[in-house]
Each structure stands twice: as C-alpha cells, then as structure tokens.
Coordinates of C-alpha atoms in Angstrom, one line a residue:
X90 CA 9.3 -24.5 -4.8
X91 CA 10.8 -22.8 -2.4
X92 CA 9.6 -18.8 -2.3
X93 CA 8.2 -16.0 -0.5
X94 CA 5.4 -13.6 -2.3
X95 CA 4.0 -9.8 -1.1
X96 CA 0.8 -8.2 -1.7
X97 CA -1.0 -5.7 0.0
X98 CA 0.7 -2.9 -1.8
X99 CA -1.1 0.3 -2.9
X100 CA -2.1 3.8 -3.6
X101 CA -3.1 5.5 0.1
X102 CA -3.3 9.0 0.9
X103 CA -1.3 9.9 3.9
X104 CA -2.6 9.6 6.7
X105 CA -4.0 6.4 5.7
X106 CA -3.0 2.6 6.3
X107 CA -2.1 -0.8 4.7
X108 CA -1.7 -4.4 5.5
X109 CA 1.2 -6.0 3.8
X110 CA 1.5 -9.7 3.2
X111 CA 4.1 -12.2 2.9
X112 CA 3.3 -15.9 2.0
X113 CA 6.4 -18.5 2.3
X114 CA 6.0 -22.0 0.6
X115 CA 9.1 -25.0 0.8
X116 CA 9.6 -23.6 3.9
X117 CA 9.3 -24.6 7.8
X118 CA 8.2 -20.9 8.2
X119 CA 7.6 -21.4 12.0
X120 CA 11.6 -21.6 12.5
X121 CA 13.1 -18.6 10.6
X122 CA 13.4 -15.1 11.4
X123 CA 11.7 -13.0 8.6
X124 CA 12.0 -8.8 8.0
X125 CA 10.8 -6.6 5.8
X126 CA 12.9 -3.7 4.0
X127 CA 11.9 -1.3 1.2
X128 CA 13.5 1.0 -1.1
X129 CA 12.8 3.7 -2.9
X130 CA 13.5 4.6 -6.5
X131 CA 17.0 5.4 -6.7
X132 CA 18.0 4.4 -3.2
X133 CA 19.5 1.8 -1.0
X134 CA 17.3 -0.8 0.2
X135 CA 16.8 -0.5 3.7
X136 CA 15.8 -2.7 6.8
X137 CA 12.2 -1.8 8.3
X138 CA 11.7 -4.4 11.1
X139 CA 12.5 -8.0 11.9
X140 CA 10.2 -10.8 13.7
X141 CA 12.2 -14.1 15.4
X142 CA 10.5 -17.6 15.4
X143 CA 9.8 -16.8 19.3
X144 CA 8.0 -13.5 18.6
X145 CA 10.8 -10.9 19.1
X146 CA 10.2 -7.9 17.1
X147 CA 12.9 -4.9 16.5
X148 CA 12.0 -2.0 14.2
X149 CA 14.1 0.7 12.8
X150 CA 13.8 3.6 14.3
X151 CA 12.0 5.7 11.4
X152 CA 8.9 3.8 12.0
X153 CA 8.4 2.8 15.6
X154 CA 5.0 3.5 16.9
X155 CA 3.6 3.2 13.5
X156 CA 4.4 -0.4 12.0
X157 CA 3.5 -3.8 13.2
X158 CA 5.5 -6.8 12.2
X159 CA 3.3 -9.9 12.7
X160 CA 3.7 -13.7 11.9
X161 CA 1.1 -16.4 11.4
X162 CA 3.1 -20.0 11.5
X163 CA 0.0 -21.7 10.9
X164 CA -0.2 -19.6 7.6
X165 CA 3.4 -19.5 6.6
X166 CA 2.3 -15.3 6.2
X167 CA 4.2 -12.6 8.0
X168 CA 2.3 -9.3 7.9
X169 CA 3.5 -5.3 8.3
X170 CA 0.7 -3.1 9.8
X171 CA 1.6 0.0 8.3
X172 CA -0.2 3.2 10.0
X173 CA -0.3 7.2 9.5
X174 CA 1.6 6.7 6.3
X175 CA 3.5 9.4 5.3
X176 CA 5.0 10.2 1.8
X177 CA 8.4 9.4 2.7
X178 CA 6.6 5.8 2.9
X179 CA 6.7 5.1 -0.6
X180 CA 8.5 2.3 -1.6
X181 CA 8.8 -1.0 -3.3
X182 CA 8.2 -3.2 0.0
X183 CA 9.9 -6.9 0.5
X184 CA 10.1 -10.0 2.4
X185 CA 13.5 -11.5 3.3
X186 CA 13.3 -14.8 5.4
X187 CA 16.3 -16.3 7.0
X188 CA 17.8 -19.9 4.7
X189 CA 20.6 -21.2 6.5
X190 CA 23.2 -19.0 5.0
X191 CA 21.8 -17.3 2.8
X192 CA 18.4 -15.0 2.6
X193 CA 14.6 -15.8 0.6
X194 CA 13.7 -12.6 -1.0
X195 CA 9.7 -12.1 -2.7
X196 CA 9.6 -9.8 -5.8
X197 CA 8.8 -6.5 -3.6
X198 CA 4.9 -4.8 -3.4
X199 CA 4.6 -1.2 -4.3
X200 CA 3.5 1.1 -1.4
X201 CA 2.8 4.4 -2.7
X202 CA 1.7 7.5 0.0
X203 CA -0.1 10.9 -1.7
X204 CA 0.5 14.1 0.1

C-alpha cells in the first residue's frame, strides 16, 4: 500500500539526458522531504539531491549545474532532470521519501551513460 516506484532509466550516450520518475502511493506526498541517491556496482550508495515539502532543493556537489530535483504534489511524482550525462553517471538510481522515522525506498532504475 504504501510505496514509491522509479522509471525513466536507460541507455544514453554521454552527453545526452534523462527524466527520472518517482511515483509515491499511501502516502500524503505533499508533506515529506524526498532525495534521490544511486550507486554503482560495487559501491556505496550515495546521496544525489534532496527536495523539502516547501521546495528547498540541495544537491551534492558532483552534480550541481547539471540535475534538477522537481516535485509534483498533485501527482505524488518527484522527478531528477539529469543533463550532459557523463559515464561516471551510471548507476542504479532510487527514491527515498521521508516516514516518520524511518525512510520509503522504490526498487532503484538503471541509468546507464556510453562514452
């Protein structure tokens, strides 16, 4: 019932772009902060950027001028513009949405960036 779901993943050259989505369901989506992370194979899984209820965005530093983080409340979908993607891009990409105390992961979409 409760549950957040990606898509948007893909096969780009670099260079190129994607849209990534995240869909929330059980949720009041409009009140909880929501990031994205990714990790690639045989690595940590790191934080990307972060989007408050108000609209606040922080990204880490790796990616600043060429993600977006987005939210649609009316949707329950948070979105990650992703820009001149480079090959150190590639990743499994997922959505993590504040619970109370704990965090709603999604199942992660594949992002993968050809030199």
């Amino acid at each position: 019932q409760v549950q957040v779901v990606e898509s948007g993943g893909g096969l780009v050259q670099a260079g190129g772009s994607l849209r990534l989505f995240c869909a929330a369901s059980g949720i009041i989506f409009r009140m909880r902060t929501a990031s994205w992370y990714r990790q690639a194979p045989g690595k940590q899984r790191d934080f990307v950027a972060t989007i408050t209820p108000g609209g606040t965005t922080s990204y880490t530093d790796s990616v600043k001028g060429r993600f977006t983080i987005s939210r649609d409340n009316a949707n329950n979908t948070m979105y990650l513009q992703i820009n001149s993607l480079k090959p150190e891009d590639t990743a499994v990409y997922y959505c993590a949405v504040n619970y109370g105390t704990t965090t709603l992961w999604g199942q992660g979409t594949q992002v993968t960036v050809s030199s």
